Amino acid sequence: MLVEMLKKEWLESARQGQLGWVGITLLILLLAALASGWYTSSEQQSLYQDVTNAERHRWLHQGEKGPHSAAHYGVYVIKPSSHLSVLDPGLSEYQGKVLRLEAHKQNDSLFRPSQDSIAMQRFGQLSPAFVVQMLMPLLIILMGHALLAAERQQGTLRQLLASGVSTAKLMMAKGGTLYLTTMLFAAPVLLFALYSQVTASQGQGGRTLLFISGYSLYLFIWCALTLLLSSWMRTPRQALVWLLAIWAVSSLLLPRLAMTSATDQFPIQSGREFAAKLESEIYTPERLQAIQEFKQNTLQAHGVSSTDELPFDWSGAQLQFGEQYSDQVFDRLYGQRAVLLNKQTDAYQSAAVLSPFIALQSVSMAASATDLRHHQLFEDAAEQHRRVMQATLNNYQRDHAKQSQGAFQAGQSLWEQIPAFSFSYPRIGPLLGHYLTPLLSLATWALLLLIALCFAARRLQKEML
Amino acid sequence: MKRLVVKYELLNLRREKLLLLLFAASSLFAVLAFYNGYRFSQNQALAVTAAQQEQQTANNTIRQGLAERQARQGPLNWWDDKHDLRGQAFYLMVNYATKAPLPTAAIAVGQADIQPYFFRMLVTEKQHVLHQYDYTHPLALLLGQLDLAFVIIYLLPLLLIGACFNALSEEKQSGQLRIMMLQGISPATLVAAQILVRAGAVMVPFLLISNLCLWLFSPGITFISLLIFSLLVLLYTGFWLALTAWVISLGKNAANNAARLVTAWLGLVIIVPAVLNILIMTLNPSPSRLVYVDQMRSHTDKVNQQAAQTLANFFQDHPELAKTGTATNDYATSKIAKILAVEQAMQPFDDAFVKVLHKQNQQAGWLKHLSPATLLHAALIDLAGNGQLRHQAFMQEVQQHHQKLQTYFASRIALAAQNGDFAPCSGCNARVTLADASDIPVFSSQASLLPIPYGAMLMLVLLIVLLTFASTKALSKMHQAQSQTVLV
């Protein structure tokens, strides 16, 4: 019986010609977004390799020079893309991709692609994630708002139930067809996620699983919500208006409101203020005093009265002390900013309770490693690399400069001691704690809607009796 | 008779409590959106004022600390010395180029949250100066701001569609239309009355509140700016109302009208702009910033390796600075020569970005006519001073200012080096070479002209006229058909 009903619903959906072109348009958009994302990503990947190799070659072959000159010469490191970023570029367009690692400075990443774009980009980037998160629910609404409401309005619902079909089975058949159709439209994205897993580095299976289950749950939520309202409302018109209102509020209005409220609650300083604060807190009389104390302590420890008598090069030791002093200020100020930014993210994610869009968007960006938290992981790793680099160069100068005659110079053997920067995104498992609210919200939405559908089926049965 | 129809419609709306709902939603959106846009522009204005104050304070410190510096005996590194031209030029200078928000900025944040609006200037490669940006949560950039432009472009059409989609069709379905026609009311009159009354409930509070807020809280805003803003809003919403009337005139039921109008909204506000964006970006891809970094590094290396040649080229280009041979050994002059050489080498790469962006903007300028949403968006962000036009002008002024600063410091540093000011004797401090910072060039920006978007307004008027004409024709056909049925 259930199979028969599924067939009937499938046939009816197929007959709805007016929806056909909407679905096909959406599918074309999805495929275009996928093709464009894949092309851009493969081009970026090849450039990433070339430029990373060129930068490493430059570092190794910079010639003979003082270690501190090399520290100022620095290196540029590039943020890699994850295997799922083709599907959800997330915040990639709004975060820098390149970071300069140099002496005395912790830098922010450079070159946000959005700065090289036109104003029209603000309407949304046509990515597979955009199509599924934003547009697919509209397709579901258009396909499903009349499923039960129309049957009720036309009086065919009573006839159907009179033939012995239970409302639960009827809703299961209608809901099942709706979900199946939706999943067919979303299939290119989900299949691509599986395919990209093949090329991904080991341990990234969790991300693919999270991505696929997140989207499957999200589409289920919209199907269930559509069916629920279609069963509640007297007419398809009422169902359509309510569903569209819910979509507009949850996908358009709430995300903006939530982010505005988050940035209001936890404001961060402007870039100018932050830079001025960094400068004023590093280059202080206290710093000069700390260097002086360090000098006195070092002289005392070695039982000498001047730095020239020390068994090592004082300038190298002083440079490293200065770096460590600055690092403490960087840790404090950048740390404070990171805490505020993460609080903004958490406040935004807490609105996932009200909006499945926010929940999925957060989960999807997490799985694709394209959110702020993953960007911070890259920046933290790069900063650690910078510190290792500075310590290696300064300590080398401290330990070897004393023996040299004239200006001290180091060569390739020192440059080789600093490993090439390598960063790969961690497994998603240990990071899941940061995404509990959106994950739980998605699960709760799905569960609550399932329960509501059960009640709706019983209510419908009673109503028709 | 028309008055009667309007009265009947108002009564209907009051009965359904729709009037109050529309009024409340529209007022709430206007207040919320204005507040957000205003708060954003105020934050930028505060940052600009703070930058100017910081610059003033730094200049005062130079003046006030002069006596102490002149009396100083202990060693002083030139890179820590506020009174040394080199220290100022390369590390210490507090000199900002800023773009203050216009009084109309609260209308549309546009690109203002992405594009930089202040630059701290130093004598360094302009490629390093021009790529600073303010730090904000990237998610806020992805989502965009909840400003007046967002409400007008996205939400007002939805409110209008929600309020008007069942106009006429309800009366037609219930049979009331025939009775009305017997009383001499044509479908066109009924549709017009219904749509205008319902739209009024949305538009009157929205326009009143947004204009009042702009007038009260944005000092310096002109009447003409408010007039252009109101006209743009009215024409855009006019388009949606005309489209609604046309869909209604096709004579389908209310659910069908709603589905068609929502599909049109989805197409024109979400899909077409996103497709146009990807189309423009695919047809004119921006050069890679990774390649840019790579080139910048290569050219910097090349310039450093050919330091002597670079300096010789510099003096060849600036013979006025090469009066004596002493300057050639000067570190600062050599550094400036290298900076200029790197800038020159990188110019083709910078030009490539500008060229592509120009092409993208040119195509966007044409293609925006395909959707009223993109048309209005461009007009509103230009009116708010947060669009590409004003930003490009600002960036040109920033580059000119940077060049002025380089020229200022290059000539003075060369002169000071020739005078031996940087090394008056072995082991002693450099002489004071910057006693007063007041003659260092200060950034000034030319006031931009108020852009009047004649093209957008004309296009919207044209669309409204066409749709109104088509719906009037369809409604008169419906009138004839219904009249015959009534007669039968």
Short mmCIF file of N, CA and C in Angstrom, two decimals, chain A residues 354-403:
data_model
loop_
_atom_site.label_atom_id
_atom_site.label_comp_id
_atom_site.label_asym_id
_atom_site.label_seq_id
_atom_site.Cartn_x
_atom_site.Cartn_y
_atom_site.Cartn_z
N LEU A 354 16.77 29.16 16.61
CA LEU A 354 15.61 29.76 15.92
C LEU A 354 15.67 29.58 14.41
N SER A 355 16.85 29.29 13.89
CA SER A 355 16.98 29.24 12.44
C SER A 355 17.80 28.04 11.98
N PRO A 356 17.15 27.10 11.29
CA PRO A 356 17.92 25.95 10.76
C PRO A 356 19.00 26.40 9.78
N PHE A 357 18.77 27.54 9.13
CA PHE A 357 19.77 28.06 8.18
C PHE A 357 21.08 28.34 8.91
N ILE A 358 20.99 29.03 10.06
CA ILE A 358 22.20 29.35 10.84
C ILE A 358 22.88 28.06 11.29
N ALA A 359 22.05 27.09 11.71
CA ALA A 359 22.61 25.82 12.19
C ALA A 359 23.38 25.13 11.07
N LEU A 360 22.76 25.01 9.91
CA LEU A 360 23.44 24.31 8.82
C LEU A 360 24.65 25.10 8.33
N GLN A 361 24.49 26.41 8.20
CA GLN A 361 25.60 27.23 7.72
C GLN A 361 26.83 27.01 8.61
N SER A 362 26.62 27.01 9.93
CA SER A 362 27.74 26.84 10.85
C SER A 362 28.35 25.44 10.71
N VAL A 363 27.50 24.43 10.62
CA VAL A 363 27.99 23.05 10.51
C VAL A 363 28.72 22.86 9.18
N SER A 364 28.15 23.40 8.12
CA SER A 364 28.73 23.24 6.79
C SER A 364 30.11 23.91 6.70
N MET A 365 30.22 25.12 7.25
CA MET A 365 31.51 25.81 7.21
C MET A 365 32.54 25.09 8.08
N ALA A 366 32.05 24.51 9.18
CA ALA A 366 32.97 23.76 10.05
C ALA A 366 33.50 22.54 9.31
N ALA A 367 32.59 21.80 8.67
CA ALA A 367 33.01 20.60 7.94
C ALA A 367 33.95 20.96 6.80
N SER A 368 33.68 22.10 6.15
CA SER A 368 34.50 22.51 5.00
C SER A 368 35.76 23.26 5.41
N ALA A 369 35.91 23.48 6.72
CA ALA A 369 37.08 24.22 7.26
C ALA A 369 37.18 25.61 6.66
N THR A 370 36.03 26.25 6.48
CA THR A 370 36.05 27.59 5.88
C THR A 370 35.47 28.64 6.83
N ASP A 371 35.41 28.32 8.11
CA ASP A 371 34.89 29.32 9.05
C ASP A 371 36.05 30.02 9.77
N LEU A 372 35.70 30.92 10.66
CA LEU A 372 36.73 31.72 11.33
C LEU A 372 37.61 30.85 12.23
N ARG A 373 37.00 29.87 12.90
CA ARG A 373 37.77 29.04 13.83
C ARG A 373 38.89 28.30 13.09
N HIS A 374 38.61 27.81 11.89
CA HIS A 374 39.65 27.11 11.12
C HIS A 374 40.69 28.10 10.61
N HIS A 375 40.24 29.31 10.32
CA HIS A 375 41.19 30.34 9.89
C HIS A 375 42.13 30.67 11.05
N GLN A 376 41.56 30.73 12.26
CA GLN A 376 42.39 31.00 13.44
C GLN A 376 43.40 29.88 13.67
N LEU A 377 43.00 28.64 13.37
CA LEU A 377 43.93 27.51 13.53
C LEU A 377 45.14 27.71 12.62
N PHE A 378 44.84 28.15 11.39
CA PHE A 378 45.92 28.41 10.42
C PHE A 378 46.81 29.54 10.92
N GLU A 379 46.19 30.63 11.37
CA GLU A 379 46.97 31.79 11.83
C GLU A 379 47.81 31.43 13.06
N ASP A 380 47.23 30.62 13.96
CA ASP A 380 47.98 30.20 15.16
C ASP A 380 49.18 29.35 14.77
N ALA A 381 48.96 28.42 13.84
CA ALA A 381 50.06 27.55 13.40
C ALA A 381 51.15 28.39 12.75
N ALA A 382 50.74 29.37 11.94
CA ALA A 382 51.71 30.23 11.27
C ALA A 382 52.49 31.05 12.30
N GLU A 383 51.80 31.53 13.32
CA GLU A 383 52.47 32.33 14.35
C GLU A 383 53.48 31.47 15.12
N GLN A 384 53.11 30.24 15.40
CA GLN A 384 54.05 29.34 16.09
C GLN A 384 55.28 29.12 15.22
N HIS A 385 55.05 29.00 13.92
CA HIS A 385 56.16 28.81 12.98
C HIS A 385 57.06 30.05 12.98
N ARG A 386 56.43 31.22 13.02
CA ARG A 386 57.20 32.48 13.05
C ARG A 386 58.09 32.52 14.28
N ARG A 387 57.54 32.07 15.40
CA ARG A 387 58.31 32.13 16.65
C ARG A 387 59.48 31.14 16.62
N VAL A 388 59.23 29.97 16.05
CA VAL A 388 60.32 28.98 15.91
C VAL A 388 61.42 29.56 15.02
N MET A 389 60.96 30.21 13.95
CA MET A 389 61.87 30.81 12.98
C MET A 389 62.75 31.87 13.65
N GLN A 390 62.10 32.77 14.41
CA GLN A 390 62.82 33.85 15.07
C GLN A 390 63.80 33.28 16.10
N ALA A 391 63.33 32.29 16.88
CA ALA A 391 64.19 31.71 17.92
C ALA A 391 65.41 31.05 17.29
N THR A 392 65.19 30.32 16.19
CA THR A 392 66.31 29.63 15.52
C THR A 392 67.34 30.66 15.03
N LEU A 393 66.86 31.72 14.41
CA LEU A 393 67.77 32.72 13.84
C LEU A 393 68.49 33.49 14.94
N ASN A 394 67.74 33.92 15.94
CA ASN A 394 68.35 34.70 17.03
C ASN A 394 69.34 33.85 17.84
N ASN A 395 68.94 32.63 18.13
CA ASN A 395 69.83 31.77 18.92
C ASN A 395 71.09 31.42 18.14
N TYR A 396 70.95 31.29 16.84
CA TYR A 396 72.13 31.02 16.01
C TYR A 396 73.09 32.21 16.08
N GLN A 397 72.51 33.38 15.97
CA GLN A 397 73.36 34.59 16.06
C GLN A 397 74.04 34.64 17.43
N ARG A 398 73.26 34.36 18.49
CA ARG A 398 73.79 34.38 19.85
C ARG A 398 74.97 33.40 19.98
N ASP A 399 74.82 32.22 19.43
CA ASP A 399 75.81 31.17 19.63
C ASP A 399 77.00 31.24 18.67
N HIS A 400 76.82 31.87 17.52
CA HIS A 400 77.91 31.82 16.52
C HIS A 400 78.52 33.16 16.15
N ALA A 401 77.84 34.25 16.41
CA ALA A 401 78.34 35.54 15.90
C ALA A 401 79.63 35.97 16.57
N LYS A 402 79.80 35.49 17.80
CA LYS A 402 80.99 35.91 18.56
C LYS A 402 82.29 35.49 17.86
N GLN A 403 82.23 34.31 17.23
CA GLN A 403 83.44 33.77 16.62
C GLN A 403 83.81 34.46 15.31
#
